[in-house]
């Protein structure tokens, strides 16, 4: 885990190395100050001259300024290194997620990925900051202060060696008890964020069914569950404070009692007032260092689990990889399914697709229809290699899709998914996802074919109209037409419309299909639809049922020979087409 996280330090390595060095100088300066102060006290007691006092004052002031300087520089380099690590971790995690296949993404909850990139990274950032500064400063302070205390107080300094094991055992017990609790609580954090995400995305449904109270109770229950686990962990961690206080007061009582006794009984020959004051100062230094170390251990305890969760994301290998010698040219838009079977994961009990054999010629218009759960979308996701087949082969342009460079293949297969997504930005910026170099004329032409230009031209800002996150300021039909226009701008060899005209009326649907036929005649068009009107004029229609191809034919052939297609057609025409805008 540490090695994986350390890869993200990169350009901030110098700051990370400089911090412990600067901290070391700061500690040395701080530890020398009490020693000089003790000499000053003894000089005053012996009746030293004003010149001697001024000399001591200049030395002390210089030491204090140097300590301040080194401490300030250490603070700057430490913050640069820790913030830089956090930035790189988020950047690397986001880059890893972008490389994931759908199968990888299915493995992690979206809410879990968000928690890992925010809360977990923050925990690791704080722990790293403590590691390169406090975790260096505290042990150094302990060692230097002990050496100086031994020089000042002799055998009295050994009291610290008796305190250390007590603290060590206490800290080990705290860590042992809290680690499992933090592991549990981070998983519950994921569930809490999942509840928030689900509720916000479905807020219109929640309000429509007046379920605000129910959702609030559900969220409160999850929040209280997290609170309970955190409280248990914090209660155990809170024992750290009293343990530290016990050790501090034990040492202070010992130093004051035996120190005073030594001064009185030896009349200052074994221990003087100045040495006694320095010994007390070193006692505070050591014990405060121990307290800081305990805080570091607490933070590392929390961050260890966060670090593991981050490393999981960084080490996750995509189930889809480019071949060793990829092909960078897609000859045409022909598609062949050769004895294809597919399931979403190795653990799945049944195949989503079974023994699919299909030959689609380049330039053909293919309709796919079937009931809910018939695996229509699963079929087309194999063409652009969003998933790999479990058995058999999918070929595009006569070549197995697994032999193509992934980016090349997906640039030639435009998919308008069932769940249309627009990103925050202008209409132009969204359209240029299809072609970053598209001219204004090309965008207008694509929108005209998709039936989007008519409503875009009515907006005050036209194509510069800002689309809110998720496209919430446009209707479902408008969103679908913009997504179709975006796909048309790619000028792909294969265009897949996955039920992407369900929110437009049949008249607009027909116009879109006619425009595509005229504009991209050589492009293979695959249209998944719920209504037969959307696929009636296709060259061939595939009827899916239970993950298998039930029939293939034209509208007329299927009406005459296929019961499933005929039932769908008759039920829709009896009920009438209820067009939605």
XYZ file of C-alpha atoms in Angstrom:
581
model
C 0.000 0.000 0.000
C 2.757 2.447 0.976
C 4.610 1.784 -2.294
C 1.442 2.391 -4.306
C 0.709 5.679 -2.528
C 4.355 6.780 -2.714
C 4.193 6.733 -6.532
C 1.994 9.816 -6.357
C 4.631 11.945 -4.560
C 6.523 12.551 -7.836
C 7.386 16.257 -8.315
C 6.876 16.953 -4.602
C 9.718 14.633 -3.547
C 12.087 17.572 -2.873
C 9.614 19.231 -0.514
C 9.075 15.907 1.256
C 12.836 15.434 1.743
C 13.462 19.070 2.738
C 10.832 18.993 5.510
C 12.576 16.475 7.836
C 15.918 18.257 7.319
C 14.440 21.633 8.269
C 12.597 20.069 11.208
C 15.882 18.564 12.452
C 17.510 22.008 12.519
C 14.453 23.423 14.294
C 14.660 20.723 16.987
C 18.390 21.291 17.540
C 17.803 25.021 18.040
C 14.940 24.394 20.470
C 16.940 21.882 22.512
C 19.970 24.182 22.844
C 17.868 27.100 24.158
C 17.104 25.553 27.639
C 20.772 24.599 28.016
C 21.874 28.186 27.381
C 19.063 29.450 29.629
C 20.356 27.227 32.460
C 23.839 28.703 32.021
C 22.295 32.190 32.086
C 20.470 31.450 35.381
C 23.641 30.111 36.940
C 25.590 33.182 35.726
C 23.006 35.516 37.256
C 23.187 33.565 40.515
C 26.997 33.850 40.482
C 26.718 37.614 39.920
C 27.648 37.788 36.219
C 28.326 41.119 34.501
C 25.893 43.001 32.233
C 28.063 42.265 29.177
C 27.775 38.543 29.877
C 24.008 38.836 30.226
C 23.758 40.772 26.937
C 25.870 38.115 25.211
C 23.546 35.382 26.471
C 20.544 37.470 25.350
C 21.889 37.809 21.779
C 22.626 34.068 21.602
C 19.145 33.161 22.867
C 17.468 35.613 20.468
C 19.500 34.210 17.542
C 18.590 30.644 18.496
C 14.908 31.562 18.771
C 14.917 33.307 15.369
C 16.701 30.376 13.723
C 14.212 27.963 15.287
C 11.352 30.143 13.990
C 12.917 30.325 10.521
C 13.490 26.577 10.232
C 10.002 25.877 11.625
C 8.350 28.264 9.144
C 10.252 26.804 6.192
C 9.357 23.286 7.352
C 5.701 24.335 7.508
C 5.835 25.622 3.911
C 7.584 22.553 2.483
C 5.346 20.225 4.510
C 2.120 21.819 3.260
C 3.459 21.824 -0.316
C 4.347 18.121 -0.118
C 1.111 16.985 1.560
C -1.230 19.055 -0.633
C 0.747 17.960 -3.691
C 0.381 14.301 -2.716
C -3.390 14.767 -2.264
C -3.650 16.437 -5.682
C -1.694 13.661 -7.384
C -3.648 10.928 -5.608
C -6.959 12.374 -6.805
C -5.512 12.868 -10.281
C -4.163 9.296 -10.418
C -7.376 7.802 -9.046
C -9.487 9.716 -11.557
C -7.157 8.602 -14.375
C -7.469 4.984 -13.182
C -11.265 5.196 -13.137
C -11.242 6.578 -16.697
C -9.391 3.434 -17.824
C -11.841 1.088 -16.104
C -14.161 -1.105 -18.088
C -17.842 -1.204 -17.181
C -17.074 -4.422 -15.299
C -14.520 -2.600 -13.125
C -16.929 0.256 -12.452
C -19.632 -2.247 -11.492
C -17.225 -3.554 -8.829
C -17.016 -0.163 -7.059
C -20.053 1.830 -6.024
C -20.005 5.365 -7.452
C -20.510 6.692 -3.921
C -17.525 4.636 -2.749
C -15.285 6.137 -5.452
C -16.400 9.631 -4.413
C -15.625 8.887 -0.738
C -12.201 7.508 -1.662
C -11.325 10.591 -3.726
C -12.468 13.024 -1.023
C -12.555 11.797 2.606
C -9.958 9.032 2.209
C -7.494 11.255 0.344
C -7.897 13.963 3.009
C -7.112 11.407 5.745
C -3.984 10.271 3.903
C -2.965 13.906 3.278
C -3.159 14.749 7.008
C -1.322 11.557 7.966
C 1.423 12.252 5.400
C 1.788 15.806 6.686
C 2.247 14.433 10.202
C 4.654 11.732 9.024
C 7.115 14.054 7.314
C 6.991 16.699 10.040
C 5.541 15.690 13.400
C 6.658 12.045 13.192
C 10.210 13.285 12.532
C 10.142 16.164 14.976
C 8.801 14.203 17.957
C 11.355 11.331 18.008
C 14.218 13.781 17.392
C 12.938 15.990 20.187
C 12.706 12.951 22.457
C 16.284 11.882 21.745
C 17.851 15.359 21.953
C 15.829 16.338 25.028
C 16.717 13.059 26.786
C 20.437 13.526 26.058
C 20.312 17.098 27.359
C 18.190 16.081 30.375
C 20.655 13.305 31.200
C 23.484 15.812 31.011
C 21.603 18.166 33.319
C 19.937 15.767 35.738
C 22.008 12.633 35.454
C 20.222 9.458 36.525
C 16.984 11.358 37.132
C 16.453 11.388 33.360
C 15.919 7.617 33.414
C 12.368 8.216 34.684
C 11.484 8.802 31.013
C 12.618 5.296 30.094
C 10.061 3.864 32.529
C 7.261 6.009 31.097
C 7.845 5.044 27.452
C 6.801 1.340 27.751
C 3.591 2.368 29.543
C 2.724 4.719 26.685
C 3.764 2.156 24.052
C 1.521 -0.565 25.441
C -1.370 1.895 25.805
C -1.046 3.155 22.217
C -0.779 -0.396 20.836
C -3.996 -1.356 22.639
C -5.792 1.740 21.298
C -4.707 1.023 17.701
C -5.625 -2.666 17.991
C -9.149 -1.773 19.148
C -9.849 1.106 16.759
C -8.579 -0.313 13.429
C -11.557 -2.691 12.890
C -13.959 0.114 13.835
C -12.508 2.493 11.241
C -12.654 -0.266 8.624
C -16.368 -0.680 9.319
C -17.109 3.024 9.459
C -15.582 3.771 6.042
C -17.760 1.118 4.443
C -20.756 2.756 6.098
C -19.578 6.121 4.772
C -19.874 4.639 1.284
C -23.463 3.593 1.987
C -24.248 7.018 3.446
C -22.938 8.781 0.339
C -24.827 6.300 -1.827
C -28.048 7.264 -0.054
C -27.325 10.976 -0.650
C -26.506 10.406 -4.311
C -29.601 8.288 -4.920
C -31.859 10.785 -3.171
C -30.509 13.857 -4.989
C -30.682 12.162 -8.405
C -34.240 11.011 -7.770
C -35.430 14.172 -5.971
C -38.245 14.714 -8.491
C -39.587 11.203 -7.816
C -39.228 11.691 -4.050
C -41.246 14.909 -4.168
C -43.819 13.467 -6.603
C -44.595 10.629 -4.187
C -44.256 12.879 -1.108
C -41.596 10.586 0.367
C -39.399 13.288 1.923
C -40.094 12.102 5.483
C -39.355 8.476 4.596
C -36.073 9.387 2.863
C -35.083 11.636 5.769
C -35.701 8.843 8.279
C -33.693 6.430 6.127
C -30.820 8.895 5.914
C -30.965 9.685 9.644
C -30.738 5.973 10.433
C -27.625 5.622 8.236
C -26.068 8.785 9.721
C -26.728 7.568 13.292
C -25.146 4.219 12.423
C -21.964 6.011 11.276
C -22.115 8.229 14.357
C -22.340 5.205 16.687
C -19.265 3.552 15.193
C -17.285 6.785 15.179
C -18.291 7.448 18.793
C -17.051 4.000 19.818
C -13.732 4.625 18.059
C -13.416 8.128 19.530
C -14.137 6.841 23.048
C -11.221 4.434 22.748
C -8.980 7.111 21.233
C -9.972 9.469 24.057
C -8.167 7.146 26.508
C -4.966 8.360 24.925
C -5.367 11.792 26.591
C -5.667 10.618 30.235
C -2.804 8.165 29.669
C -0.587 11.008 28.461
C -1.638 13.252 31.355
C -0.841 10.485 33.844
C 2.656 10.102 32.412
C 3.249 13.871 32.323
C 2.227 14.443 35.943
C 4.143 11.357 37.113
C 7.338 12.658 35.529
C 6.753 16.227 36.734
C 6.104 15.035 40.297
C 9.257 12.939 40.254
C 11.442 15.695 38.776
C 10.128 18.355 41.169
C 10.358 16.122 44.247
C 13.738 14.510 43.676
C 15.174 17.555 41.929
C 14.313 19.816 44.855
C 15.645 17.230 47.307
C 18.919 16.958 45.359
C 19.393 20.757 45.247
C 18.755 21.131 49.000
C 20.744 18.107 50.149
C 23.778 18.810 47.945
C 23.485 22.585 48.302
C 23.693 22.942 44.529
C 26.802 20.827 44.031
C 24.981 17.988 42.195
C 22.079 19.994 40.736
C 21.668 23.754 40.596
C 18.568 25.937 40.131
C 19.413 26.648 36.468
C 19.912 22.962 35.739
C 16.639 22.196 37.537
C 14.718 24.685 35.366
C 16.335 23.247 32.212
C 15.425 19.721 33.345
C 11.780 20.783 33.765
C 11.810 22.371 30.314
C 13.246 19.205 28.769
C 10.592 17.199 30.618
C 7.863 19.278 28.994
C 9.579 18.909 25.608
C 9.761 15.127 25.852
C 6.260 14.650 27.116
C 4.736 17.027 24.570
C 6.667 15.095 21.902
C 5.144 11.883 23.200
C 1.708 13.463 23.062
C 2.292 14.569 19.459
C 3.509 11.076 18.595
C 0.322 9.621 20.017
C -1.686 11.975 17.773
C 0.377 10.789 14.799
C -0.419 7.170 15.675
C -4.127 7.991 15.916
C -4.108 9.696 12.522
C -2.101 6.901 10.928
C -4.598 4.414 12.357
C -7.409 6.233 10.547
C -5.379 6.839 7.401
C -4.195 3.226 7.097
C -7.672 2.051 6.133
C -8.118 5.050 3.840
C -4.764 4.248 2.225
C -5.852 0.666 1.537
C -9.057 1.875 -0.112
C -7.114 4.336 -2.303
C -4.588 1.640 -3.246
C -7.461 -0.638 -4.309
C -8.562 1.955 -6.861
C -5.011 2.619 -8.091
C -4.115 -1.071 -8.383
C -7.345 -2.181 -10.029
C -6.500 -3.409 -13.517
C -9.005 -2.827 -16.287
C -10.547 -6.045 -17.536
C -10.255 -4.550 -21.033
C -6.739 -3.961 -22.298
C -5.286 -3.023 -25.651
C -3.676 -5.953 -27.496
C 0.111 -6.086 -27.803
C 0.011 -5.097 -31.494
C -3.325 -3.247 -31.979
C -5.010 -2.465 -35.295
C -5.583 1.259 -35.888
C -7.903 1.147 -38.893
C -11.531 -0.011 -39.037
C -12.196 -1.053 -42.685
C -16.006 -0.707 -42.666
C -19.104 -0.875 -40.490
C -19.938 -4.550 -40.916
C -20.699 -6.445 -37.693
C -20.561 -10.207 -37.124
C -21.617 -12.088 -33.977
C -20.184 -15.593 -34.151
C -21.614 -17.961 -31.503
C -21.494 -15.197 -28.891
C -22.465 -15.794 -25.271
C -21.993 -13.213 -22.526
C -22.452 -12.726 -18.790
C -21.641 -9.611 -16.786
C -19.340 -11.288 -14.269
C -17.730 -14.637 -13.596
C -19.989 -15.056 -10.572
C -23.179 -14.592 -12.617
C -25.299 -17.741 -12.644
C -26.811 -17.254 -16.108
C -25.762 -15.822 -19.436
C -27.197 -12.436 -20.423
C -26.742 -13.478 -24.079
C -26.667 -17.046 -25.367
C -25.367 -18.346 -28.717
C -25.869 -15.177 -30.775
C -25.163 -15.548 -34.502
C -25.674 -12.424 -36.595
C -24.222 -10.906 -39.766
C -24.806 -7.180 -40.370
C -23.547 -5.665 -43.631
C -21.886 -2.253 -43.726
C -24.460 0.493 -44.339
C -27.462 -1.597 -43.271
C -30.157 -0.239 -40.971
C -30.941 -2.819 -38.311
C -33.775 -2.604 -35.817
C -33.683 -4.475 -32.503
C -36.884 -5.002 -30.550
C -37.923 -7.144 -27.612
C -39.406 -7.083 -24.157
C -37.770 -5.600 -21.054
C -34.851 -7.764 -19.949
C -34.357 -9.388 -23.342
C -30.707 -8.144 -23.371
C -31.010 -5.721 -26.287
C -28.580 -3.234 -24.704
C -26.205 -6.038 -23.686
C -25.934 -7.034 -27.352
C -24.837 -3.636 -28.658
C -22.384 -2.990 -25.794
C -20.206 -5.804 -27.147
C -19.759 -4.021 -30.512
C -17.783 -1.082 -29.078
C -16.140 -3.456 -26.586
C -17.600 -1.871 -23.489
C -17.602 -5.484 -22.293
C -15.765 -8.515 -23.671
C -17.633 -11.603 -24.823
C -17.596 -14.626 -22.537
C -17.705 -17.046 -25.467
C -17.476 -16.603 -29.227
C -16.321 -13.609 -31.275
C -17.611 -10.165 -32.240
C -16.120 -8.768 -35.455
C -16.254 -5.227 -36.803
C -15.012 -4.696 -40.341
C -14.195 -8.415 -40.446
C -11.736 -8.154 -37.503
C -12.189 -9.368 -33.925
C -12.890 -6.277 -31.783
C -10.283 -7.501 -29.259
C -7.562 -6.884 -31.872
C -8.388 -3.182 -32.310
C -6.914 -0.255 -30.450
C -9.737 0.604 -28.031
C -9.757 4.316 -28.845
C -9.779 3.623 -32.609
C -12.681 1.187 -32.314
C -14.799 3.452 -30.100
C -14.167 6.464 -32.335
C -15.791 4.505 -35.178
C -18.731 3.267 -33.099
C -20.979 6.097 -31.886
C -23.462 5.073 -29.209
C -26.427 7.123 -28.039
C -27.174 5.303 -24.810
C -30.564 4.696 -23.263
C -29.681 7.053 -20.409
C -28.715 10.263 -22.194
C -26.098 12.387 -20.471
C -25.258 16.039 -21.102
C -22.459 17.796 -19.269
C -22.478 21.233 -17.712
C -21.382 23.711 -20.384
C -22.783 25.299 -23.538
C -24.633 23.377 -26.240
C -21.602 23.856 -28.496
C -19.278 22.366 -25.882
C -21.558 19.340 -25.515
C -21.808 18.850 -29.277
C -18.033 18.998 -29.667
C -17.751 15.797 -27.637
C -18.593 14.228 -30.997
C -15.934 16.179 -32.887
C -13.662 18.631 -31.028
C -12.871 20.394 -34.340
C -16.441 20.666 -35.640
C -17.315 23.990 -37.267
C -20.459 25.936 -36.398
C -21.945 24.935 -39.781
C -21.312 21.233 -39.100
C -22.935 21.504 -35.672
C -26.002 23.224 -37.111
C -26.264 20.583 -39.849
C -26.030 17.713 -37.322
C -28.662 19.360 -35.119
C -30.967 19.852 -38.106
C -30.775 16.131 -38.861
C -31.405 15.264 -35.207
C -34.361 17.667 -35.030
C -32.579 19.766 -32.417
C -31.979 22.980 -34.371
C -35.640 23.984 -34.193
C -35.631 24.307 -30.395
C -32.015 25.528 -30.089
C -32.787 28.497 -32.363
C -35.588 29.517 -29.982
C -33.185 29.889 -27.037
C -32.015 33.509 -26.499
C -28.360 32.405 -26.623
C -28.850 29.775 -29.338
C -25.937 27.331 -29.478
C -24.209 29.220 -26.653
C -27.045 28.329 -24.259
C -25.635 26.933 -21.019
C -26.670 23.383 -20.157
C -26.986 22.760 -16.426
C -25.375 19.695 -14.855
C -27.149 16.589 -16.128
C -29.124 18.668 -18.658
C -31.802 19.583 -16.128
C -32.810 22.755 -18.031
C -33.843 20.878 -21.196
C -36.638 18.340 -21.654
C -36.103 14.610 -22.143
C -36.848 14.850 -25.869
C -34.505 17.818 -26.337
C -31.764 15.991 -24.449
C -32.154 12.935 -26.691
C -31.952 14.998 -29.881
C -28.804 16.802 -28.674
C -27.184 13.445 -27.892
C -28.070 12.137 -31.356
C -26.579 15.274 -32.946
C -23.438 14.779 -30.873
C -23.122 11.203 -32.151
C -23.721 12.262 -35.780
C -20.816 14.719 -35.562
C -18.465 11.768 -35.056
C -19.320 10.570 -38.584
C -18.886 6.993 -37.356
C -18.899 3.775 -39.344
C -21.427 2.319 -36.904
C -24.170 4.363 -35.207
C -26.105 2.742 -32.367
C -29.284 4.326 -31.005
C -30.234 2.549 -27.781
C -33.892 3.505 -27.327
C -32.697 7.075 -27.789
C -35.851 8.439 -29.454
C -38.295 7.216 -26.807
C -38.963 10.766 -25.575
C -39.716 12.281 -29.020
C -42.948 12.017 -30.980
C -43.246 9.556 -33.887
C -43.195 12.370 -36.473
C -39.859 13.721 -35.192
C -38.589 10.146 -34.846
C -39.361 9.499 -38.521
C -37.637 12.742 -39.559
C -34.501 11.806 -37.627
C -34.355 8.349 -39.202
C -34.857 9.752 -42.727
C -32.162 12.397 -42.197
C -29.696 9.763 -41.005
C -30.457 7.556 -43.978
C -29.765 10.447 -46.383
C -26.770 11.941 -44.524
C -24.831 8.799 -43.559
C -25.917 6.093 -46.065
C -22.641 4.135 -45.701
C -22.851 4.099 -41.872
C -24.281 0.981 -40.257
C -27.268 2.064 -38.170
C -28.507 -0.108 -35.302
C -31.714 1.112 -33.676
C -32.941 -0.388 -30.408
C -36.540 0.601 -29.786
C -39.566 -0.205 -27.676
C -42.067 0.825 -30.363
C -42.329 -0.909 -33.728
C -42.815 2.436 -35.535
C -39.141 3.243 -34.898
C -37.890 0.103 -36.697
C -40.583 -0.613 -39.320
C -38.539 0.748 -42.236
C -35.258 -0.952 -41.167
C -33.568 -3.314 -43.633
C -33.913 -6.081 -41.052
C -35.425 -6.303 -37.586
C -34.011 -8.542 -34.843
C -36.465 -9.830 -32.258
C -34.774 -10.553 -28.910
C -36.248 -12.816 -26.232
C -34.534 -13.985 -23.044
C -31.019 -13.181 -24.253
C -31.460 -15.024 -27.552
C -32.355 -14.024 -31.104
C -35.931 -15.174 -31.606
C -36.291 -14.038 -35.217
C -34.748 -11.855 -37.930
C -36.637 -10.344 -40.859
C -38.375 -7.332 -42.356
C -41.457 -5.779 -40.816
C -43.716 -7.653 -43.252
C -41.957 -10.989 -42.699
C -42.122 -10.719 -38.936
C -45.770 -9.677 -38.989
C -46.502 -12.801 -40.963
C -44.234 -15.270 -39.162
C -43.285 -14.062 -35.663
C -45.748 -14.108 -32.801
C -43.699 -11.902 -30.428
C -43.286 -9.096 -32.974
C -46.908 -9.317 -34.051
C -48.137 -9.092 -30.448
C -45.962 -6.018 -29.791
C -47.202 -4.330 -32.963
C -50.872 -5.072 -32.334
C -50.744 -4.043 -28.647
C -49.078 -0.729 -29.521
C -51.450 0.105 -32.327
C -54.516 -0.804 -30.296
C -53.351 1.341 -27.427
C -52.310 4.104 -29.799
C -49.006 5.889 -29.865
C -48.871 8.295 -26.945
C -46.243 10.725 -28.110
C -44.280 12.599 -25.521
C -42.523 15.862 -26.025
